[in-house]
Coordinates of C-alpha atoms in Angstrom, one line a residue:
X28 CA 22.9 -10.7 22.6
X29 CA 21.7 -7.2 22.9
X30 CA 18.6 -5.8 21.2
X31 CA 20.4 -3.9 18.3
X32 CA 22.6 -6.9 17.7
X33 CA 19.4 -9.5 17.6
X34 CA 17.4 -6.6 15.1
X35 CA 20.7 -6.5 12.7
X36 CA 21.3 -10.5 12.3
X37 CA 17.5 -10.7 12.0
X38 CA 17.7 -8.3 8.7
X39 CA 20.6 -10.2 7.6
X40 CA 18.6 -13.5 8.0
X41 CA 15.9 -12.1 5.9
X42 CA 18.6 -10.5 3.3
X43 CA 19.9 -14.1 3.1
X44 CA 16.6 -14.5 0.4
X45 CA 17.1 -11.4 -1.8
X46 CA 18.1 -13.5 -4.6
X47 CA 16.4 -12.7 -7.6
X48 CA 15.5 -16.0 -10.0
X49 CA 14.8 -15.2 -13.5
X50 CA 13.6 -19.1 -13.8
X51 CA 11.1 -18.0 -11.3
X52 CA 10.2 -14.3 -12.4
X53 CA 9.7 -15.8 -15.7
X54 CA 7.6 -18.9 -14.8
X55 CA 5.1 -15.9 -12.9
X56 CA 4.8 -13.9 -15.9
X57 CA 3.5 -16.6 -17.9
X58 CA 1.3 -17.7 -14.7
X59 CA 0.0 -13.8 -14.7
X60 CA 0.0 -12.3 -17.9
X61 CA -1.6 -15.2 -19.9
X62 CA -4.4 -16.1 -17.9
X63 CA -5.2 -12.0 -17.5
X64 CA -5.3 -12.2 -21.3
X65 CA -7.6 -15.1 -21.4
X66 CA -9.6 -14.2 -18.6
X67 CA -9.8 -10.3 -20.7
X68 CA -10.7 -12.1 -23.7
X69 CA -14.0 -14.0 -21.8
X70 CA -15.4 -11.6 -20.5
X71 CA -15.1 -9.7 -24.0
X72 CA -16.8 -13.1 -25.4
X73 CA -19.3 -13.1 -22.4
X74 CA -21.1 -9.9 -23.9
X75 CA -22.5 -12.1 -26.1
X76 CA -24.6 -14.3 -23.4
X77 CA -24.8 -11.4 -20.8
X78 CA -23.4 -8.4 -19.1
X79 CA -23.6 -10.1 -15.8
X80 CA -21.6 -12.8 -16.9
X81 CA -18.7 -10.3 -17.9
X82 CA -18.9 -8.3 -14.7
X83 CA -17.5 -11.3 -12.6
X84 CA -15.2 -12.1 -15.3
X85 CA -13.7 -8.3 -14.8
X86 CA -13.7 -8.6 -11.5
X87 CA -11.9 -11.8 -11.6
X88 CA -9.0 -10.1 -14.3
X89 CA -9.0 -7.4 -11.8
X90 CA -7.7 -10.2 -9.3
X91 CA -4.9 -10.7 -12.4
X92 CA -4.2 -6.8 -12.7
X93 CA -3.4 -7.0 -9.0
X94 CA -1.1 -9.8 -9.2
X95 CA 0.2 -7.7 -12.1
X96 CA 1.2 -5.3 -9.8
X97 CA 2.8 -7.0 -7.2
X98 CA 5.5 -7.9 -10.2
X99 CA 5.8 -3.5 -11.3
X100 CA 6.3 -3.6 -7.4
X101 CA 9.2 -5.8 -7.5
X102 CA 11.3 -4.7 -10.6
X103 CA 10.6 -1.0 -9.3
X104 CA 13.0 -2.9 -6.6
X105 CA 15.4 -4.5 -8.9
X106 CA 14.5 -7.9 -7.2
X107 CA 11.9 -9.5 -10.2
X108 CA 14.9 -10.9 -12.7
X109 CA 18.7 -10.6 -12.4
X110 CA 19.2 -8.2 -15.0
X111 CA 18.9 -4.8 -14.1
X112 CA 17.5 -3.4 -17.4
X113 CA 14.8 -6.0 -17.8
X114 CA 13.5 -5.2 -14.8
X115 CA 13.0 -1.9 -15.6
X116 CA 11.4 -3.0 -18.9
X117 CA 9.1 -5.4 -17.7
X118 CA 8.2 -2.8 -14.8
X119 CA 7.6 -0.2 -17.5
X120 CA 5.1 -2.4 -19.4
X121 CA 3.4 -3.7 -16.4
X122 CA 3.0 -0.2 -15.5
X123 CA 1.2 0.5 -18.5
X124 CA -1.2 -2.0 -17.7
X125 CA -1.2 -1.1 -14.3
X126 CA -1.7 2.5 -15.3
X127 CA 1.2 3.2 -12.4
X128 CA 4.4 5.5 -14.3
X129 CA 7.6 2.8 -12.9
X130 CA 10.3 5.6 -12.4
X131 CA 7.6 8.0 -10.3
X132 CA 6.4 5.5 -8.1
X133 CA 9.9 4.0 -8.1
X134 CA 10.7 6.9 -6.3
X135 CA 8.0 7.6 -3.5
X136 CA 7.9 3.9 -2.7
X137 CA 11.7 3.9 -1.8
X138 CA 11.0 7.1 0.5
X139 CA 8.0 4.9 2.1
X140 CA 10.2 2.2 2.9
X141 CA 13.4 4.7 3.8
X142 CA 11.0 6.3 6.1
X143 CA 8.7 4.4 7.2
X144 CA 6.5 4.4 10.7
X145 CA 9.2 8.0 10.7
X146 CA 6.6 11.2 12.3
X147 CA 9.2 13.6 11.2
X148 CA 9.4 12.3 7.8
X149 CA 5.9 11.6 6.6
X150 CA 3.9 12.4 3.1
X151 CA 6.0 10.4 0.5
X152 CA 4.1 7.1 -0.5
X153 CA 2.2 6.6 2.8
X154 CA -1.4 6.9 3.8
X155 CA -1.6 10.2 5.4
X156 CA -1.7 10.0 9.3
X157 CA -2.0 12.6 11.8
X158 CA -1.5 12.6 15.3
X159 CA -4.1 13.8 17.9
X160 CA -2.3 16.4 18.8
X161 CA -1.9 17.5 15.3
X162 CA -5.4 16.8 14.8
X163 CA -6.4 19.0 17.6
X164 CA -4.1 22.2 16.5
X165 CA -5.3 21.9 12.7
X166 CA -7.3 23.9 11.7
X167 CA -11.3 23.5 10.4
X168 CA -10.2 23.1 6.7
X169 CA -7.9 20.8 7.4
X170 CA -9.5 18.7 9.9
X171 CA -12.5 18.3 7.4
X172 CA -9.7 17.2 4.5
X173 CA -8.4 14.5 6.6
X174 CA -12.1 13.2 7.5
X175 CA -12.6 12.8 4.3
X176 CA -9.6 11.4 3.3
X177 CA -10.0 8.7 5.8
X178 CA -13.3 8.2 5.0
X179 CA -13.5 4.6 3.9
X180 CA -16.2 5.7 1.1
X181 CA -13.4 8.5 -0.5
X182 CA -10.4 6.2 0.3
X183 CA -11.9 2.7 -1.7
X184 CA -13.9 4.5 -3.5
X185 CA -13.2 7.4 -5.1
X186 CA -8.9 6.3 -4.1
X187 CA -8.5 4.5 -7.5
X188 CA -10.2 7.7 -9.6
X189 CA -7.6 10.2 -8.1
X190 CA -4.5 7.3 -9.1
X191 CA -5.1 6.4 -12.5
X192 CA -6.5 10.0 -13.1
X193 CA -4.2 12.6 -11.5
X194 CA -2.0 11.5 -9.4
X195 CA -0.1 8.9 -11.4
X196 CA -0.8 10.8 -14.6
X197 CA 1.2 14.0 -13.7
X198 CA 4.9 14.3 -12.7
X199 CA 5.6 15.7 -9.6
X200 CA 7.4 19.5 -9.3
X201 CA 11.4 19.1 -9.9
X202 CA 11.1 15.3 -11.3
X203 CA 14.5 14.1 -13.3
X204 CA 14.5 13.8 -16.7
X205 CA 13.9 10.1 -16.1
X206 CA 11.0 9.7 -14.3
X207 CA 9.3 12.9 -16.4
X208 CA 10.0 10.8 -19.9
X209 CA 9.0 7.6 -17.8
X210 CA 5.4 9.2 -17.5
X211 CA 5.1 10.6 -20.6
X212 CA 6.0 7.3 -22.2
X213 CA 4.0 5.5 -20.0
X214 CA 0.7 7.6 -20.9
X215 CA 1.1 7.5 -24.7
X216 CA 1.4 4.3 -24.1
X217 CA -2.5 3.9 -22.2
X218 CA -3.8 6.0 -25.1
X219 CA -2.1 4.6 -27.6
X220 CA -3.7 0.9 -26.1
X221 CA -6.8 2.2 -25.0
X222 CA -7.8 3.6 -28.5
X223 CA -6.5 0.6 -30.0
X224 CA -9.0 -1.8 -28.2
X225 CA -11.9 0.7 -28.4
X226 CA -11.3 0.4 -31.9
X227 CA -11.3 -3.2 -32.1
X228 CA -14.2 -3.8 -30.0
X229 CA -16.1 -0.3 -29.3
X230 CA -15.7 1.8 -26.6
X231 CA -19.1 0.5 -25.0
X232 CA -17.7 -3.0 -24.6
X233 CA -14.4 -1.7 -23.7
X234 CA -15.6 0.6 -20.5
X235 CA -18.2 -2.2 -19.8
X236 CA -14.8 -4.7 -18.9
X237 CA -12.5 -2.1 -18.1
X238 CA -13.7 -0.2 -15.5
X239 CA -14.5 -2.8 -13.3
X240 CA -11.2 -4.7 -13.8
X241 CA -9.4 -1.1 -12.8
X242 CA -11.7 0.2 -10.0
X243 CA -11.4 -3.8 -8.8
X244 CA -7.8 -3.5 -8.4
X245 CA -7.6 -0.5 -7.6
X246 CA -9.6 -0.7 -4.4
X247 CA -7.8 -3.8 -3.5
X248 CA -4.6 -2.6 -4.1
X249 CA -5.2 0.7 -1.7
X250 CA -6.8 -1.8 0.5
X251 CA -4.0 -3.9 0.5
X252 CA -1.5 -1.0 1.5
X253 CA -3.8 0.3 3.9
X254 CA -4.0 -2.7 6.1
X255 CA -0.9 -3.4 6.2
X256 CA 0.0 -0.8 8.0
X257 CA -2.8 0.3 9.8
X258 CA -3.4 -2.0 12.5
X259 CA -4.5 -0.8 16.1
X260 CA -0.5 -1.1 17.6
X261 CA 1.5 0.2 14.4
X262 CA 4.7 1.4 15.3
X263 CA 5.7 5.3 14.7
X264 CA 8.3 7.1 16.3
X265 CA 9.8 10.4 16.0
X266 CA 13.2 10.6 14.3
X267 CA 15.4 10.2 17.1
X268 CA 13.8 6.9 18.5
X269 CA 13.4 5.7 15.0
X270 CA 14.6 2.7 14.4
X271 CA 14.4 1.0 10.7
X272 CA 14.0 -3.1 11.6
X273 CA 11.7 -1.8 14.3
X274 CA 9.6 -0.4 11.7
X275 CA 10.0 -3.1 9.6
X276 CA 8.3 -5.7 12.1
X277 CA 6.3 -3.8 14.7
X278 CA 4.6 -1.3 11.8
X279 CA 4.6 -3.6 8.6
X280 CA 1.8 -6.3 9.3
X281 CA 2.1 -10.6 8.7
X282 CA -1.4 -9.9 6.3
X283 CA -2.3 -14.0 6.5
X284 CA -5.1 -14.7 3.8
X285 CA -6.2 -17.8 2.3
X286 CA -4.0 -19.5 -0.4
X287 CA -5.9 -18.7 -3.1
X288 CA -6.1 -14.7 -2.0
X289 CA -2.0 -15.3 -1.3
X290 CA -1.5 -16.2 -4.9
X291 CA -2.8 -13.5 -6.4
X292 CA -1.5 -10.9 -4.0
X293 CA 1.7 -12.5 -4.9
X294 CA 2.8 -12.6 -1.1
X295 CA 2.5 -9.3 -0.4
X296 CA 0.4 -10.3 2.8
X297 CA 4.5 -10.9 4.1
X298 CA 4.9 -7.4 4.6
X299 CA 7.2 -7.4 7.6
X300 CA 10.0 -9.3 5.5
X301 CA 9.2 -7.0 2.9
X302 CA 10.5 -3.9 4.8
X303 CA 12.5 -5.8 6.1
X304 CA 14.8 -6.6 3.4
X305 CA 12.9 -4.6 0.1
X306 CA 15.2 -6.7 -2.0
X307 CA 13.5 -9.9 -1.5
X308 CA 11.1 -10.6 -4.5
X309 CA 7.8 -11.9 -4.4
X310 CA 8.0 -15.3 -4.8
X311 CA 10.9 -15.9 -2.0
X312 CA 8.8 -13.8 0.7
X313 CA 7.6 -16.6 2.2
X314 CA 10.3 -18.9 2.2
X315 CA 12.1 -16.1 4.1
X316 CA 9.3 -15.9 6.8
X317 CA 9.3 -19.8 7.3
X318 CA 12.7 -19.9 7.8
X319 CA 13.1 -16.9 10.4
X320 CA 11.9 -18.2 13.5
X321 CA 11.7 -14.3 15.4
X322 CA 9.2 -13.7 12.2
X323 CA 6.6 -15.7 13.8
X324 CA 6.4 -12.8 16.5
X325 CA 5.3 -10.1 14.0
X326 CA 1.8 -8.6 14.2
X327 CA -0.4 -10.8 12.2
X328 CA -3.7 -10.4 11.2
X329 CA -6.8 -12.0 9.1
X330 CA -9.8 -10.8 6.9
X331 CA -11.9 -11.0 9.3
X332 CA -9.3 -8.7 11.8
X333 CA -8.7 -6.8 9.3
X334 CA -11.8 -5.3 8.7
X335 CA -11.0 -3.8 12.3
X336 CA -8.7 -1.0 10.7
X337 CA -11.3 0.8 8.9
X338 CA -12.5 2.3 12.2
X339 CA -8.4 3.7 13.2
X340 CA -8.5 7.7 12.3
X341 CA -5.7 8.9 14.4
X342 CA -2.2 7.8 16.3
X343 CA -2.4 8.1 19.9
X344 CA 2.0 8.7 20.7
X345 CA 1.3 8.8 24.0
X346 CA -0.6 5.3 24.2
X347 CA 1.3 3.8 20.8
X348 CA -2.1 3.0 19.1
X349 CA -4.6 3.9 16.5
X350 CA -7.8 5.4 17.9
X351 CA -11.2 6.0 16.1
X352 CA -12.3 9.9 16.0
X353 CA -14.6 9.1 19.2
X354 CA -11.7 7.8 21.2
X355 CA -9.4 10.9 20.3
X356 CA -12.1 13.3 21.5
X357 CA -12.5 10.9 24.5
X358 CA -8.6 10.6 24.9
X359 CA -8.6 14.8 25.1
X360 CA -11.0 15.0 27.2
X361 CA -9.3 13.4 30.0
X362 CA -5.9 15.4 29.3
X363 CA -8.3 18.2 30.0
X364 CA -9.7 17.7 32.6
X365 CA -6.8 16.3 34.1
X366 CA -4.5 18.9 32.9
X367 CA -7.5 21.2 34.9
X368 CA -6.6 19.4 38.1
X369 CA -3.3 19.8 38.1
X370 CA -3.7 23.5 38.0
X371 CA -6.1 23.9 40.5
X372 CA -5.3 25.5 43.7
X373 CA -5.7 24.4 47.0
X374 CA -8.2 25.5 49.0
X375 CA -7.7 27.3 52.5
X376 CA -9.3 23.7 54.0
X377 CA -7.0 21.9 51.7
X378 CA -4.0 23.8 52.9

């Protein structure tokens, strides 16, 4: 069996689990939504004994919000419940908590999977990443923007500000009718919520939970998206070697955490099924890695590994691989030099 043949039947193996289960997508809202509540509501009653008895709480509901996510994720896919509209109306409200518009992100997150690891087709829903060639023909101003946006500092830390604040806020120039009303909706919705609750409890004890339940999530979640497709032999390619399953397994990481960490990330640690086969929901992600053999092959990687793709800056083409900053200077230098070699002349001796 050629290559081609083995990537298609290996997508069609994984397809075999995109089978949404209302039973199931059910059963996880009440697992999710309910003990986000309860969880909201003690650290609320915790102001009582102490503020550092709410923080943890927060950050714990954070945990929830993320988990929260992960089922926006999957009706933005049509893959949470069978029916198409409540999908899109449990998406919507999961948004609102999420403070993510469903129809917007809808859109850039099926460009990121349509394109994928693609060099010619990069800036829709992906972390921005530059070559080092591009790197070396940018120019000052834009070599110090990209720094700073992989900065871990400005991409954890000040990442969530610029989504809940701008970025998912605002619709993009030459959205449909759809996703514009989507936003809109979606934001009267946070105020509307918001002012509601400050009402109810006062807008000190409301920032004092809040905020660290949305700056929780939101770093995890940008962490979360990061990794998983940042790893030291990610696989890009221009469009003409491009190939989708390829990006799939070789760029989308096997993200193993502990069970606990897996819950609440609602498998999304199984991205490489994921992309994949975008169609499989949540809960059937790993069933569809345990029973594809090939899968076992993917690039996997831990906390602990992890941790090693904070220092990746740029992608090497020429070697396949993330680099650090230092390593791209380093990697330049020796074209140079050996580039410099090539053009020397002989001398008379040599001759």
């Amino acid at each position: 069996m050629n290559q081609k043949k083995q990537q298609q039947e290996l997508k069609k193996s994984v397809a075999a689990f995109a089978k949404p289960d209302s039973t199931a997508g059910i059963k996880q809202m009440i697992n999710t939504f309910v003990p986000f509540i309860l969880v909201w509501y003690l650290a609320y009653l915790s102001l009582e004994i102490s503020v550092w008895a709410t923080i943890p709480l927060a950050m714990i509901a954070g945990g929830f919000v993320i988990r929260i996510f992960i089922i926006f994720h999957d009706c933005t896919h049509q893959s949470f419940l069978k029916n198409k509209k409540a999908n899109r109306i449990i998406g919507t409200i999961a948004g609102i908590i999420t403070l993510f518009p469903f129809e917007k992100w809808k859109r850039d997150h099926n460009i990121h999977h349509a394109t994928s690891g693609n060099l010619d087709k990069r800036g829709t829903g992906d972390i921005w990443v530059m070559t080092i060639e591009e790197y070396k023909e940018a120019s000052f101003k834009q070599r110090l923007a990209y720094r700073l946006y992989r900065n871990p500092f400005v991409m954890f830390g000040l990442g969530p500000l610029y989504l809940f604040l701008i970025a998912n806020r605002f619709n993009r120039k030459g959205a449909k009718k759809k996703e514009r009303m989507n936003t809109y909706i979606t934001n009267v919705a946070i105020v509307i919520l918001y002012s509601f609750m400050i009402w109810a409890i006062g807008w000190q004890a409301f920032l004092i939970i809040n905020l660290p339940i949305l700056y929780v999530s939101g770093m995890l979640g940008i962490w979360l998206f990061y990794v998983q497709h940042q790893f030291e032999d990610s696989y890009f390619e221009e469009e003409s070697e491009w190939d989708f399953v390829k990006a799939a397994v070789d760029g989308s990481s096997y993200y193993k955490l502990p069970k606990v960490l897996q819950w609440i990330s609602g498998n999304i640690g199984f991205h490489h099924v994921h992309h994949l086969s975008p169609r499989v929901p949540n809960y059937n992600l790993e069933k569809a890695h345990d029973a594809t053999p090939p899968l076992e092959h993917a690039t996997t990687i831990t906390l602990k590994t992890s941790l090693e793709s904070i220092r990746f800056r740029l992608y090497d083409t020429k070697n396949k691989t993330f680099v650090s900053f230092k390593e791209a200077k380093s990697r330049l230098k020796e074209a140079k030099e050996q580039s410099m070699l090539g053009q020397k002349r002989p001398t008379l001796q040599e001759k």
